[in-house]
PDB file of C-alpha atoms in Angstrom:
ATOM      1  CA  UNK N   1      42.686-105.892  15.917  1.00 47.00           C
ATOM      2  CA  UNK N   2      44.307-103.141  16.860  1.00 47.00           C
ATOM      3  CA  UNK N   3      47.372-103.911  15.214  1.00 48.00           C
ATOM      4  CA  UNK N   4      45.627-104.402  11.987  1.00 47.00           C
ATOM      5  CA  UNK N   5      43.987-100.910  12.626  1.00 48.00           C
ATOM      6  CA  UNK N   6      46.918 -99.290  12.509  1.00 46.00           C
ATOM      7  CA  UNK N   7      48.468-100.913   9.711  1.00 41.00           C
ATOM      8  CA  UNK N   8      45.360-100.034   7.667  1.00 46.00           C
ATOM      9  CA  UNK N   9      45.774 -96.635   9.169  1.00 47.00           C
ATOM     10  CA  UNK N  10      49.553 -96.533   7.548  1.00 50.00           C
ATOM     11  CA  UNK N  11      48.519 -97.868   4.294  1.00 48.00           C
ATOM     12  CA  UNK N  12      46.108 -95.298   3.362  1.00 46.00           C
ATOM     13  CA  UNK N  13      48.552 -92.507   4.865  1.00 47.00           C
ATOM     14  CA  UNK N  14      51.064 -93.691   2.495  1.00 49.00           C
ATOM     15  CA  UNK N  15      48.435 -94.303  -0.491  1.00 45.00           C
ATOM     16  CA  UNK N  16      47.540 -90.425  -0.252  1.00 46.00           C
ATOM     17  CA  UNK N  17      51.041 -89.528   0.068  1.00 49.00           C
ATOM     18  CA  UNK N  18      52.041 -90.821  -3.144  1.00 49.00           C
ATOM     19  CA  UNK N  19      49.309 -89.895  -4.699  1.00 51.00           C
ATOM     20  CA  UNK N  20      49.388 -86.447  -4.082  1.00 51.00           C
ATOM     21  CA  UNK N  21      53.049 -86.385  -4.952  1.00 56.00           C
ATOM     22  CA  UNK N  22      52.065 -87.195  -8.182  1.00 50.00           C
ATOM     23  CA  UNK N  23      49.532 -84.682  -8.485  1.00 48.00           C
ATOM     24  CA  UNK N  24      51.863 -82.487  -7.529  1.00 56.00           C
ATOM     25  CA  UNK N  25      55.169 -83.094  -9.938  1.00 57.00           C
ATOM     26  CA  UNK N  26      52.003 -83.428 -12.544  1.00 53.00           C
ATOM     27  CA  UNK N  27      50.877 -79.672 -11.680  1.00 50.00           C
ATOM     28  CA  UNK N  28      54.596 -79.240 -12.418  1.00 54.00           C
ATOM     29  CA  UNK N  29      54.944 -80.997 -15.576  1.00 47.00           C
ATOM     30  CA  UNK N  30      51.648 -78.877 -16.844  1.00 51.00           C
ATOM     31  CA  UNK N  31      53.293 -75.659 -15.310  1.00 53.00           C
ATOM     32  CA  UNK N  32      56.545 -76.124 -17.469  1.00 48.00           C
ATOM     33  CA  UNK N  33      54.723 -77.213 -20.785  1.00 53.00           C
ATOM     34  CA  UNK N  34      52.075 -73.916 -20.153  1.00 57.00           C
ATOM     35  CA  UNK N  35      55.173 -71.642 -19.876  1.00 63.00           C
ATOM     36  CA  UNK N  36      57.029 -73.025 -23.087  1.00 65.00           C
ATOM     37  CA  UNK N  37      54.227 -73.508 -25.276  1.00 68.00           C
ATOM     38  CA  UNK N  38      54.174 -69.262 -26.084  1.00 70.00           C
ATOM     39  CA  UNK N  39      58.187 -70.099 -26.869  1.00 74.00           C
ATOM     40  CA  UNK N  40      57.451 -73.171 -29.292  1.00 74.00           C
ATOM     41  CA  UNK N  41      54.722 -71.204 -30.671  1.00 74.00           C
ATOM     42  CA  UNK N  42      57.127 -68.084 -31.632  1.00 70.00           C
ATOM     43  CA  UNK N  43      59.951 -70.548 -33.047  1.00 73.00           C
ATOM     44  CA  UNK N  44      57.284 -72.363 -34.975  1.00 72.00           C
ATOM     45  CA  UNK N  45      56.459 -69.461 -36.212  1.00 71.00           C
ATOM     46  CA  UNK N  46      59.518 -68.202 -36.578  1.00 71.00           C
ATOM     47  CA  UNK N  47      60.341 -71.429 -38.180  1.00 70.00           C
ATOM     48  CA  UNK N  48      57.332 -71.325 -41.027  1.00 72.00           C
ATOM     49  CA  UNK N  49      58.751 -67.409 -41.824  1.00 68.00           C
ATOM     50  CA  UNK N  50      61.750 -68.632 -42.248  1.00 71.00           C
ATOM     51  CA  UNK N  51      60.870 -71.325 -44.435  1.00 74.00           C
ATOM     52  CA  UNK N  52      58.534 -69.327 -46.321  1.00 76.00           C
ATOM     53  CA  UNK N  53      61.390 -66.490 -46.875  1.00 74.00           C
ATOM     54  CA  UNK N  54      63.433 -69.612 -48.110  1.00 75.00           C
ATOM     55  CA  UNK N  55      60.661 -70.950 -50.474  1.00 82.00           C
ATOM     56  CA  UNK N  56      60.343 -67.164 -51.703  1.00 81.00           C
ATOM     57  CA  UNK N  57      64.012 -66.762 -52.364  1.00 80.00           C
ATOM     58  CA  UNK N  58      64.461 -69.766 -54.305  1.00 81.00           C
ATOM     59  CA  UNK N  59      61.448 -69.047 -56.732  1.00 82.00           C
ATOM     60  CA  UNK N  60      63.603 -65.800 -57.021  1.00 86.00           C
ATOM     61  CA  UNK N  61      66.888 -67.349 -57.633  1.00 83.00           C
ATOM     62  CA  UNK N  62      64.942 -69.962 -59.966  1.00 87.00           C
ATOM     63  CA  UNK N  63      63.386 -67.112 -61.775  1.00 87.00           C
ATOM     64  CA  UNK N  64      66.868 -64.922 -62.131  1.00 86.00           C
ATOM     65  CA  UNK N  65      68.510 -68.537 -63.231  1.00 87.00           C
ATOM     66  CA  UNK N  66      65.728 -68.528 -66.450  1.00 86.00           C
ATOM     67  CA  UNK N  67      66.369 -65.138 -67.182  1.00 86.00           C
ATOM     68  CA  UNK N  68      70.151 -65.691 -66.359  1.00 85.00           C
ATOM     69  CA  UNK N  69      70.028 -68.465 -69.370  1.00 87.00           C
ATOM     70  CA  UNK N  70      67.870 -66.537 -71.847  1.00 87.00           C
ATOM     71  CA  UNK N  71      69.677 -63.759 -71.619  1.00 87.00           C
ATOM     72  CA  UNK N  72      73.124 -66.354 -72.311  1.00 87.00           C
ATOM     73  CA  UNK N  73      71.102 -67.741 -75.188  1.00 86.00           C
ATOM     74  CA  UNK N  74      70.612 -64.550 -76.875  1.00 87.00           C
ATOM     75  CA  UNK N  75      73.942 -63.492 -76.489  1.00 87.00           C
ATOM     76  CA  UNK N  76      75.183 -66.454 -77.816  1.00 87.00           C
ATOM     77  CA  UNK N  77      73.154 -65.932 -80.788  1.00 88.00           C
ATOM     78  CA  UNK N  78      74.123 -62.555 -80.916  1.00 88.00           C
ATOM     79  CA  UNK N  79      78.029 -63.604 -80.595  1.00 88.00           C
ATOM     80  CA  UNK N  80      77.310 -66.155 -83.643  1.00 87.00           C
ATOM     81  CA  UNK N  81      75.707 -63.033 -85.387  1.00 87.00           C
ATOM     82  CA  UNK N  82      78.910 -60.654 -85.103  1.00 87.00           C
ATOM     83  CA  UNK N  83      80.825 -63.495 -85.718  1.00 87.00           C
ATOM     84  CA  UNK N  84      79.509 -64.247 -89.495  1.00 86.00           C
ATOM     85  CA  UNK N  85      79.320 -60.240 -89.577  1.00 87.00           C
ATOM     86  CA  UNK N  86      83.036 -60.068 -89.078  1.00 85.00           C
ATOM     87  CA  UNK N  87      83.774 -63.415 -91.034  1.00 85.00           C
ATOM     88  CA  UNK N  88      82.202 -61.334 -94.260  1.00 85.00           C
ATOM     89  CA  UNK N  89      84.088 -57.981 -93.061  1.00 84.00           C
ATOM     90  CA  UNK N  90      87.174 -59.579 -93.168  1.00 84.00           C
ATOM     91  CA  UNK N  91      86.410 -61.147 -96.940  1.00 85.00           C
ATOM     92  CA  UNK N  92      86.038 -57.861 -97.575  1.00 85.00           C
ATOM     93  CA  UNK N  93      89.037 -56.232 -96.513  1.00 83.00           C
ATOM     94  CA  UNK N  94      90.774 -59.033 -97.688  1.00 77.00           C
ATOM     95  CA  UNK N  95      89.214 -58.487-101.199  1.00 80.00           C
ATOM     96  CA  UNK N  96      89.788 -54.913-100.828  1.00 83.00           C
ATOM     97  CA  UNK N  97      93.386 -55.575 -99.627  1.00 75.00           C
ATOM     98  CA  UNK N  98      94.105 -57.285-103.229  1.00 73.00           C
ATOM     99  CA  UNK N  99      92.351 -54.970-105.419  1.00 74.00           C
ATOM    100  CA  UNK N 100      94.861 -52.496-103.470  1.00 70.00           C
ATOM    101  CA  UNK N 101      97.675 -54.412-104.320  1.00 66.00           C
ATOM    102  CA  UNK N 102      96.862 -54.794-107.509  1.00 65.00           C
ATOM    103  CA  UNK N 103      96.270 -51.190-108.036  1.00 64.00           C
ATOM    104  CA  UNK N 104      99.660 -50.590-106.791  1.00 60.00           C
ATOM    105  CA  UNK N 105     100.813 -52.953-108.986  1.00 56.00           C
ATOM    106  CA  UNK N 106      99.690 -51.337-111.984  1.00 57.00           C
ATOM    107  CA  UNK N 107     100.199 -47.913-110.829  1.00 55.00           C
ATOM    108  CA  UNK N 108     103.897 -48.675-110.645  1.00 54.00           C
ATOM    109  CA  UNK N 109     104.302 -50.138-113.912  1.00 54.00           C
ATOM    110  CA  UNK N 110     102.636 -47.270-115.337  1.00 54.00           C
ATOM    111  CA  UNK N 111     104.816 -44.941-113.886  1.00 52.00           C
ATOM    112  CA  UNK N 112     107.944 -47.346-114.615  1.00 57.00           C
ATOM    113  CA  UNK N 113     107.126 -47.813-118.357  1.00 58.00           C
ATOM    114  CA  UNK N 114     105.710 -43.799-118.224  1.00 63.00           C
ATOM    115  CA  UNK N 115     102.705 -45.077-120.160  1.00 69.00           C
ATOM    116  CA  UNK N 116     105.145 -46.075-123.308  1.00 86.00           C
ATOM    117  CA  UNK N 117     104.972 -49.660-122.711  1.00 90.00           C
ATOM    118  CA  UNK N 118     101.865 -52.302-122.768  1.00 90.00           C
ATOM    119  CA  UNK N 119     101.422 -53.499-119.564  1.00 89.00           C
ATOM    120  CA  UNK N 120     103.830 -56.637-118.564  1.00 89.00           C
ATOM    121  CA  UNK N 121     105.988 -54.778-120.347  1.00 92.00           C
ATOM    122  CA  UNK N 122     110.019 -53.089-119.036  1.00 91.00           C
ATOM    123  CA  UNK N 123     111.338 -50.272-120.485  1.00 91.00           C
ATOM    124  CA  UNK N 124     114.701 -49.326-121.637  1.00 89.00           C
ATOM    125  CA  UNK N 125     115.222 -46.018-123.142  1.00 88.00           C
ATOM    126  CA  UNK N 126     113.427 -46.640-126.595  1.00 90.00           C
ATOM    127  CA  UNK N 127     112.571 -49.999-126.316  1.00 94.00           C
ATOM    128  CA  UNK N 128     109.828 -52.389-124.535  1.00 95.00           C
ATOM    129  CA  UNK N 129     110.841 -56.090-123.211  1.00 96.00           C
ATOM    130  CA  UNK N 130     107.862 -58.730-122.678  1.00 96.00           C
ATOM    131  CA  UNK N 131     109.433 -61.409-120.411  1.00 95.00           C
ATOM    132  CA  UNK N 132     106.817 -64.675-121.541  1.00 95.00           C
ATOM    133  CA  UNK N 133     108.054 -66.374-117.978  1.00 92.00           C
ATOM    134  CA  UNK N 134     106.108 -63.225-116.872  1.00 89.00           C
ATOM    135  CA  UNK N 135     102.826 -64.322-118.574  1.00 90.00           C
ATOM    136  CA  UNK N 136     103.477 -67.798-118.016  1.00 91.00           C
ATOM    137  CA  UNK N 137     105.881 -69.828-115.511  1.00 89.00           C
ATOM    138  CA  UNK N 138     105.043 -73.353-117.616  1.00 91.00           C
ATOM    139  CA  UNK N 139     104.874 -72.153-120.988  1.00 94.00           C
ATOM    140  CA  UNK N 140     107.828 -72.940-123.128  1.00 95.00           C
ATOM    141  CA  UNK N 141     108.285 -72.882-127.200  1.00 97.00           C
ATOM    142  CA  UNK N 142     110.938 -73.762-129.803  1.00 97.00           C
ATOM    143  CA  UNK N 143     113.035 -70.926-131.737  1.00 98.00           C
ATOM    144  CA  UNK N 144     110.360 -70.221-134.306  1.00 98.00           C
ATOM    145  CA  UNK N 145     107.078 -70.490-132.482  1.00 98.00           C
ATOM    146  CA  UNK N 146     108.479 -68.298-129.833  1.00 98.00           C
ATOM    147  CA  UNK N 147     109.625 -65.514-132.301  1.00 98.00           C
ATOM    148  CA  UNK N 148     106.186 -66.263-133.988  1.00 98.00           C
ATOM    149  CA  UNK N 149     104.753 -65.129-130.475  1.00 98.00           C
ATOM    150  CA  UNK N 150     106.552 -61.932-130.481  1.00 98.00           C
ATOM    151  CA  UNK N 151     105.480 -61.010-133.891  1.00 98.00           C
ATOM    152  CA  UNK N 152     101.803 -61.629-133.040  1.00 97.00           C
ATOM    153  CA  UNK N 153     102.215 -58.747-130.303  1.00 96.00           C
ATOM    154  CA  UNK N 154     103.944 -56.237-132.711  1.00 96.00           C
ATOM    155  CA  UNK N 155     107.298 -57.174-131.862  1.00 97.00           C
ATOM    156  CA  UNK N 156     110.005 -59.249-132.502  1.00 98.00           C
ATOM    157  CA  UNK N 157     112.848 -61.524-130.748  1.00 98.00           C
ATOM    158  CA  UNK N 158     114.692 -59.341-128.325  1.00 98.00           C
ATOM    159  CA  UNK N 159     118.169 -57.917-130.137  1.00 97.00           C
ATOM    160  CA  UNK N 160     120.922 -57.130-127.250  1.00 96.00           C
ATOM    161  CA  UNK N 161     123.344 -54.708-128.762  1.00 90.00           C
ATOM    162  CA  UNK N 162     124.769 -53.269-125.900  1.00 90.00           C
ATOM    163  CA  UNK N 163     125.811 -53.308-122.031  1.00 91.00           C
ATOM    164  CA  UNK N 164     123.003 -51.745-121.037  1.00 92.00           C
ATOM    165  CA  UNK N 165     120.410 -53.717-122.584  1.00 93.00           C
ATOM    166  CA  UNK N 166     122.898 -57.037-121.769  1.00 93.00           C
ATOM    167  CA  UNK N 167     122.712 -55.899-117.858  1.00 91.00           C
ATOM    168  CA  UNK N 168     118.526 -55.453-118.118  1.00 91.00           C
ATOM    169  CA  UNK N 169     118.121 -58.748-119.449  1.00 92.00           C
ATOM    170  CA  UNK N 170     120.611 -60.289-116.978  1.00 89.00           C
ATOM    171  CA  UNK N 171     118.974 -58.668-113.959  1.00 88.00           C
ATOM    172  CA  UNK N 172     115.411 -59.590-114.952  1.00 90.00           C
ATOM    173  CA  UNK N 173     116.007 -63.376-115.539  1.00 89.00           C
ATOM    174  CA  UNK N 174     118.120 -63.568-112.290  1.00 86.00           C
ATOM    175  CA  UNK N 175     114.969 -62.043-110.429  1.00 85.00           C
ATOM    176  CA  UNK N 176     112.322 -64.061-112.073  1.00 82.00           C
ATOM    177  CA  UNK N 177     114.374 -67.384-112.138  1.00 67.00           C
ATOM    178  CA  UNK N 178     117.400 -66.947-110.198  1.00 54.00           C
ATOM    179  CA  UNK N 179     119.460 -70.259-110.055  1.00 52.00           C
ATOM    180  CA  UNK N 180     121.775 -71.182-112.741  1.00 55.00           C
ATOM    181  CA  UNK N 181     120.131 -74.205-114.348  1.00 61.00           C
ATOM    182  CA  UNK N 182     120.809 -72.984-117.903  1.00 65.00           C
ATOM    183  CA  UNK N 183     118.515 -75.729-119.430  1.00 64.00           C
ATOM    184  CA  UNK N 184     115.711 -74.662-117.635  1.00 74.00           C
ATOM    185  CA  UNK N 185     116.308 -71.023-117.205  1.00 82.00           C
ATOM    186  CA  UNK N 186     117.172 -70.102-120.699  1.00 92.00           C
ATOM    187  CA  UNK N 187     115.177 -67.480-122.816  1.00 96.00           C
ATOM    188  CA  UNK N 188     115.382 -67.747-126.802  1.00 97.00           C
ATOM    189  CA  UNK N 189     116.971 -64.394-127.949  1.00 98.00           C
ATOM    190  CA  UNK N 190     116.728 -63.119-132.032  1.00 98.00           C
ATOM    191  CA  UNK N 191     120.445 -64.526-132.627  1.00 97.00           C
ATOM    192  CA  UNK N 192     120.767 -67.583-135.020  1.00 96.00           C
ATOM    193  CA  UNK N 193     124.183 -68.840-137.679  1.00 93.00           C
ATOM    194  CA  UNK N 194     121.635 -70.952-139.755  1.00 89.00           C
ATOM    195  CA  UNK N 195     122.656 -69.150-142.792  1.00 90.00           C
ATOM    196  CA  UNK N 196     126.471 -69.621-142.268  1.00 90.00           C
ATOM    197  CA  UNK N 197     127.846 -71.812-139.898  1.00 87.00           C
ATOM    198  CA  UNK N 198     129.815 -70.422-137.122  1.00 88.00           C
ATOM    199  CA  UNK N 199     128.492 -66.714-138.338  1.00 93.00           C
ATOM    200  CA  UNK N 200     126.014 -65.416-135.509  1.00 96.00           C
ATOM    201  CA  UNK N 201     123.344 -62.792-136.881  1.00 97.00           C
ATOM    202  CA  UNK N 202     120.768 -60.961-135.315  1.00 97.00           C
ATOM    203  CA  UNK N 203     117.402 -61.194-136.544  1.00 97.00           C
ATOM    204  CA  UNK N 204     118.272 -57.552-137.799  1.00 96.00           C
ATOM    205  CA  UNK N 205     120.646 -58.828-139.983  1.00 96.00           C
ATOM    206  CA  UNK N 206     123.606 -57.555-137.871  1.00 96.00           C
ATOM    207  CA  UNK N 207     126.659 -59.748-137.087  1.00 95.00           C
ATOM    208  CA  UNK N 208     127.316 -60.311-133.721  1.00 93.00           C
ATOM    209  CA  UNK N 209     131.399 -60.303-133.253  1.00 88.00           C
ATOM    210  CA  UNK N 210     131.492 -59.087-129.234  1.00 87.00           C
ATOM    211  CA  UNK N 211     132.417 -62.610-127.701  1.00 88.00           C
ATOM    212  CA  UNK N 212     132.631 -61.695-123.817  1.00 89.00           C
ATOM    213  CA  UNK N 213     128.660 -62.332-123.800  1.00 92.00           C
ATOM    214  CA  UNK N 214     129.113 -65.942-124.944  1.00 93.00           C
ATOM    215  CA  UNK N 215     129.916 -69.258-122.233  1.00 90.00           C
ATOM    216  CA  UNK N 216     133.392 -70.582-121.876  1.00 89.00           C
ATOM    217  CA  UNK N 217     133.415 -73.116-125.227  1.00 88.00           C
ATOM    218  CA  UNK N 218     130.539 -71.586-126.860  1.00 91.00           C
ATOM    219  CA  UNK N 219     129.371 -70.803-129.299  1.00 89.00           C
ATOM    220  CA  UNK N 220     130.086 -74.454-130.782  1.00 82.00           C
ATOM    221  CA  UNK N 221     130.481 -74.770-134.736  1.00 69.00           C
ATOM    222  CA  UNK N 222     129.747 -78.218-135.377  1.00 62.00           C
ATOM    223  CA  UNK N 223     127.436 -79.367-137.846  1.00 60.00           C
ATOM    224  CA  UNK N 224     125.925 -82.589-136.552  1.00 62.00           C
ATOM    225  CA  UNK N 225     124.913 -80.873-133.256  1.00 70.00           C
ATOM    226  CA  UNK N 226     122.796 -78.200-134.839  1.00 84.00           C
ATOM    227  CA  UNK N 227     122.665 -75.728-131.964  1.00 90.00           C
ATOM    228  CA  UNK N 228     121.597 -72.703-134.030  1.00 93.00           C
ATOM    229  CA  UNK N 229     119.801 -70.168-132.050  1.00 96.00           C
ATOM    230  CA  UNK N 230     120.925 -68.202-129.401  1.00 96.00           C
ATOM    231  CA  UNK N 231     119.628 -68.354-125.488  1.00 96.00           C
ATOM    232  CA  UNK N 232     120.592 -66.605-122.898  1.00 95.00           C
ATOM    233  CA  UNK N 233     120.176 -67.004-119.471  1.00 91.00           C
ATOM    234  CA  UNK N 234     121.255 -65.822-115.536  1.00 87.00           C
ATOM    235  CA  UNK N 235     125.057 -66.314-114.491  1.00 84.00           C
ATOM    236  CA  UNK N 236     125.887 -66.134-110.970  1.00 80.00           C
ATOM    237  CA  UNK N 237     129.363 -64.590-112.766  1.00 77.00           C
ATOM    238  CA  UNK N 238     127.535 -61.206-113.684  1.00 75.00           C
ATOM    239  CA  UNK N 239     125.861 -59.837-117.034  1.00 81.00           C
ATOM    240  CA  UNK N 240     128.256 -61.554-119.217  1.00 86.00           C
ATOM    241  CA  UNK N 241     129.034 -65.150-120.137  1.00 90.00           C
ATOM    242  CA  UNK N 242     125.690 -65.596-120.271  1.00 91.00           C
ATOM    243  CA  UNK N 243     124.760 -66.788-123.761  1.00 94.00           C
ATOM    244  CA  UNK N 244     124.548 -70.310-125.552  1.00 94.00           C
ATOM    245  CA  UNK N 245     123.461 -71.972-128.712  1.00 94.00           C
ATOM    246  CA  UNK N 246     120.825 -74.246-128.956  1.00 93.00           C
ATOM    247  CA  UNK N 247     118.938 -76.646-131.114  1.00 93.00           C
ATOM    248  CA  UNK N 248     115.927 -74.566-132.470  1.00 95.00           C
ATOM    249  CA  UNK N 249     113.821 -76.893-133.335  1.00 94.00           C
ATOM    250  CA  UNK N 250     113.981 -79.560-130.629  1.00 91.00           C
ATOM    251  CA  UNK N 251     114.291 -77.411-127.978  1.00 92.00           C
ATOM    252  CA  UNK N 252     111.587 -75.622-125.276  1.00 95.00           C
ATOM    253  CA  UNK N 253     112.435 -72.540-123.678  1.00 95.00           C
ATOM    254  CA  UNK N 254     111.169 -69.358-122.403  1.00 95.00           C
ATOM    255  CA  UNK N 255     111.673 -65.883-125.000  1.00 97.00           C
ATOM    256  CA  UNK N 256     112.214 -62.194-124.916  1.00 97.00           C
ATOM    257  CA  UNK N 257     110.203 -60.310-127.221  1.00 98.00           C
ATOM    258  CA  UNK N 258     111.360 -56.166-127.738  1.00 98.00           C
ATOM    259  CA  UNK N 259     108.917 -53.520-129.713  1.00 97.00           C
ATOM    260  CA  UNK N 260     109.817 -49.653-130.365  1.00 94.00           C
ATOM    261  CA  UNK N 261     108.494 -47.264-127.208  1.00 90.00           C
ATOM    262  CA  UNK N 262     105.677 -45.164-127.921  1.00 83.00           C
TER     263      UNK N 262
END
């Protein structure tokens, strides 16, 4: 009895022991979570500003983004804008570039003919020259129908009676054609022996006896070939050997028409 006394005795000693142990680390546990909740509260606060700052800035970002791309999408319409504006501007100088040109053009053979010769036309102390490769790289004509040409403009075939003139004609074919292709560079010139084989005349009835102007072998005298008008054309040789006869008929060439100076 007395024995199971104090063993009851024990028991409860040890029952209130542990129990008030845990009372007290439980005082504990409610002291530490009292004394952090102000801390928790600050950082969740702290946390929310924070996150509202965050919210705040992106809206601002997002906004400066939209403005960021209208403002790209009216320059980019403005760029296409300048872009057709300088497109046009450069038509225009372009344009104005060639008009220029052209001016310059004509100014110069004004004040190389001194206002004596038709436009198109080179002068030569009393005389105009109309070059038709210069009024048309493709068009070609027999004998006749080219001196028909010349008469139409007040002029006739082109009669060479000097060095001069010889050294003109020379010069301009070379820088119009160049190359020595005499079959396709060759200009009818008033010079023809259909009257007299073998006799050369000019279409103003003067004989032409200077024979340095004329190809090696030419001028041929046959009668079957009937090469009876003159040509001329550019030798790589110089101003002279430069002349040939042809069939007048058959034949399609460029011409030299020459008029009296004004």
């Amino acid at each position: 009895m007395e024995n199971s006394q104090k063993w009851t005795n024990d028991s409860k000693g040890r029952h209130f022991g542990f129990s008030y142990e845990i009372l007290r680390q439980g005082a504990k546990v409610k002291e530490v979570s009292y004394s952090a909740a102000p801390n928790l509260i600050d950082e969740l606060n702290y946390l929310r500003g924070n996150c509202s700052d965050a919210t705040e800035a992106a809206d601002k970002a997002k906004r400066a983004l939209e403005s960021a791309l209208k403002n790209h999408a009216q320059l980019k319409a403005q760029i296409k804008q300048q872009e057709a504006m300088n497109n046009n501007y450069q038509r225009k100088i372009e344009a104005l570039w060639t008009e220029k040109t052209n001016l310059q053009s004509n100014k110069s053979a004004l004040e190389e003919t001194c206002g004596r010769c038709l436009p198109g036309w080179s002068l030569l102390n009393s005389s105009c020259y109309l070059f038709s490769y210069k009024q048309s790289s493709t068009a070609k004509k027999n004998w006749p129908d080219s001196r028909a040409d010349c008469i139409s403009r007040g002029s006739d075939l082109v009669v060479i009676d000097d060095q001069e003139e010889q050294r003109l004609v020379s010069v301009s074919i070379e820088k119009m054609r160049g190359g020595q292709d005499r079959s396709e560079n060759g200009f009818w010139i008033g010079l023809r022996d259909t009257e007299t084989e073998g006799t050369w005349v000019w279409i103003n009835n003067i004989i032409e006896v200077e024979q340095r102007y004329w190809m090696e072998g030419e001028p041929k005298n046959s009668l079957h070939q009937a090469e009876d008008c003159g040509v001329t054309f550019y030798s790589s040789t110089g101003p002279w050997q430069t002349r040939y006869g042809d069939s007048c008929s058959q034949k399609q060439k460029y011409w030299i028409c020459e008029m009296i100076s004004s």
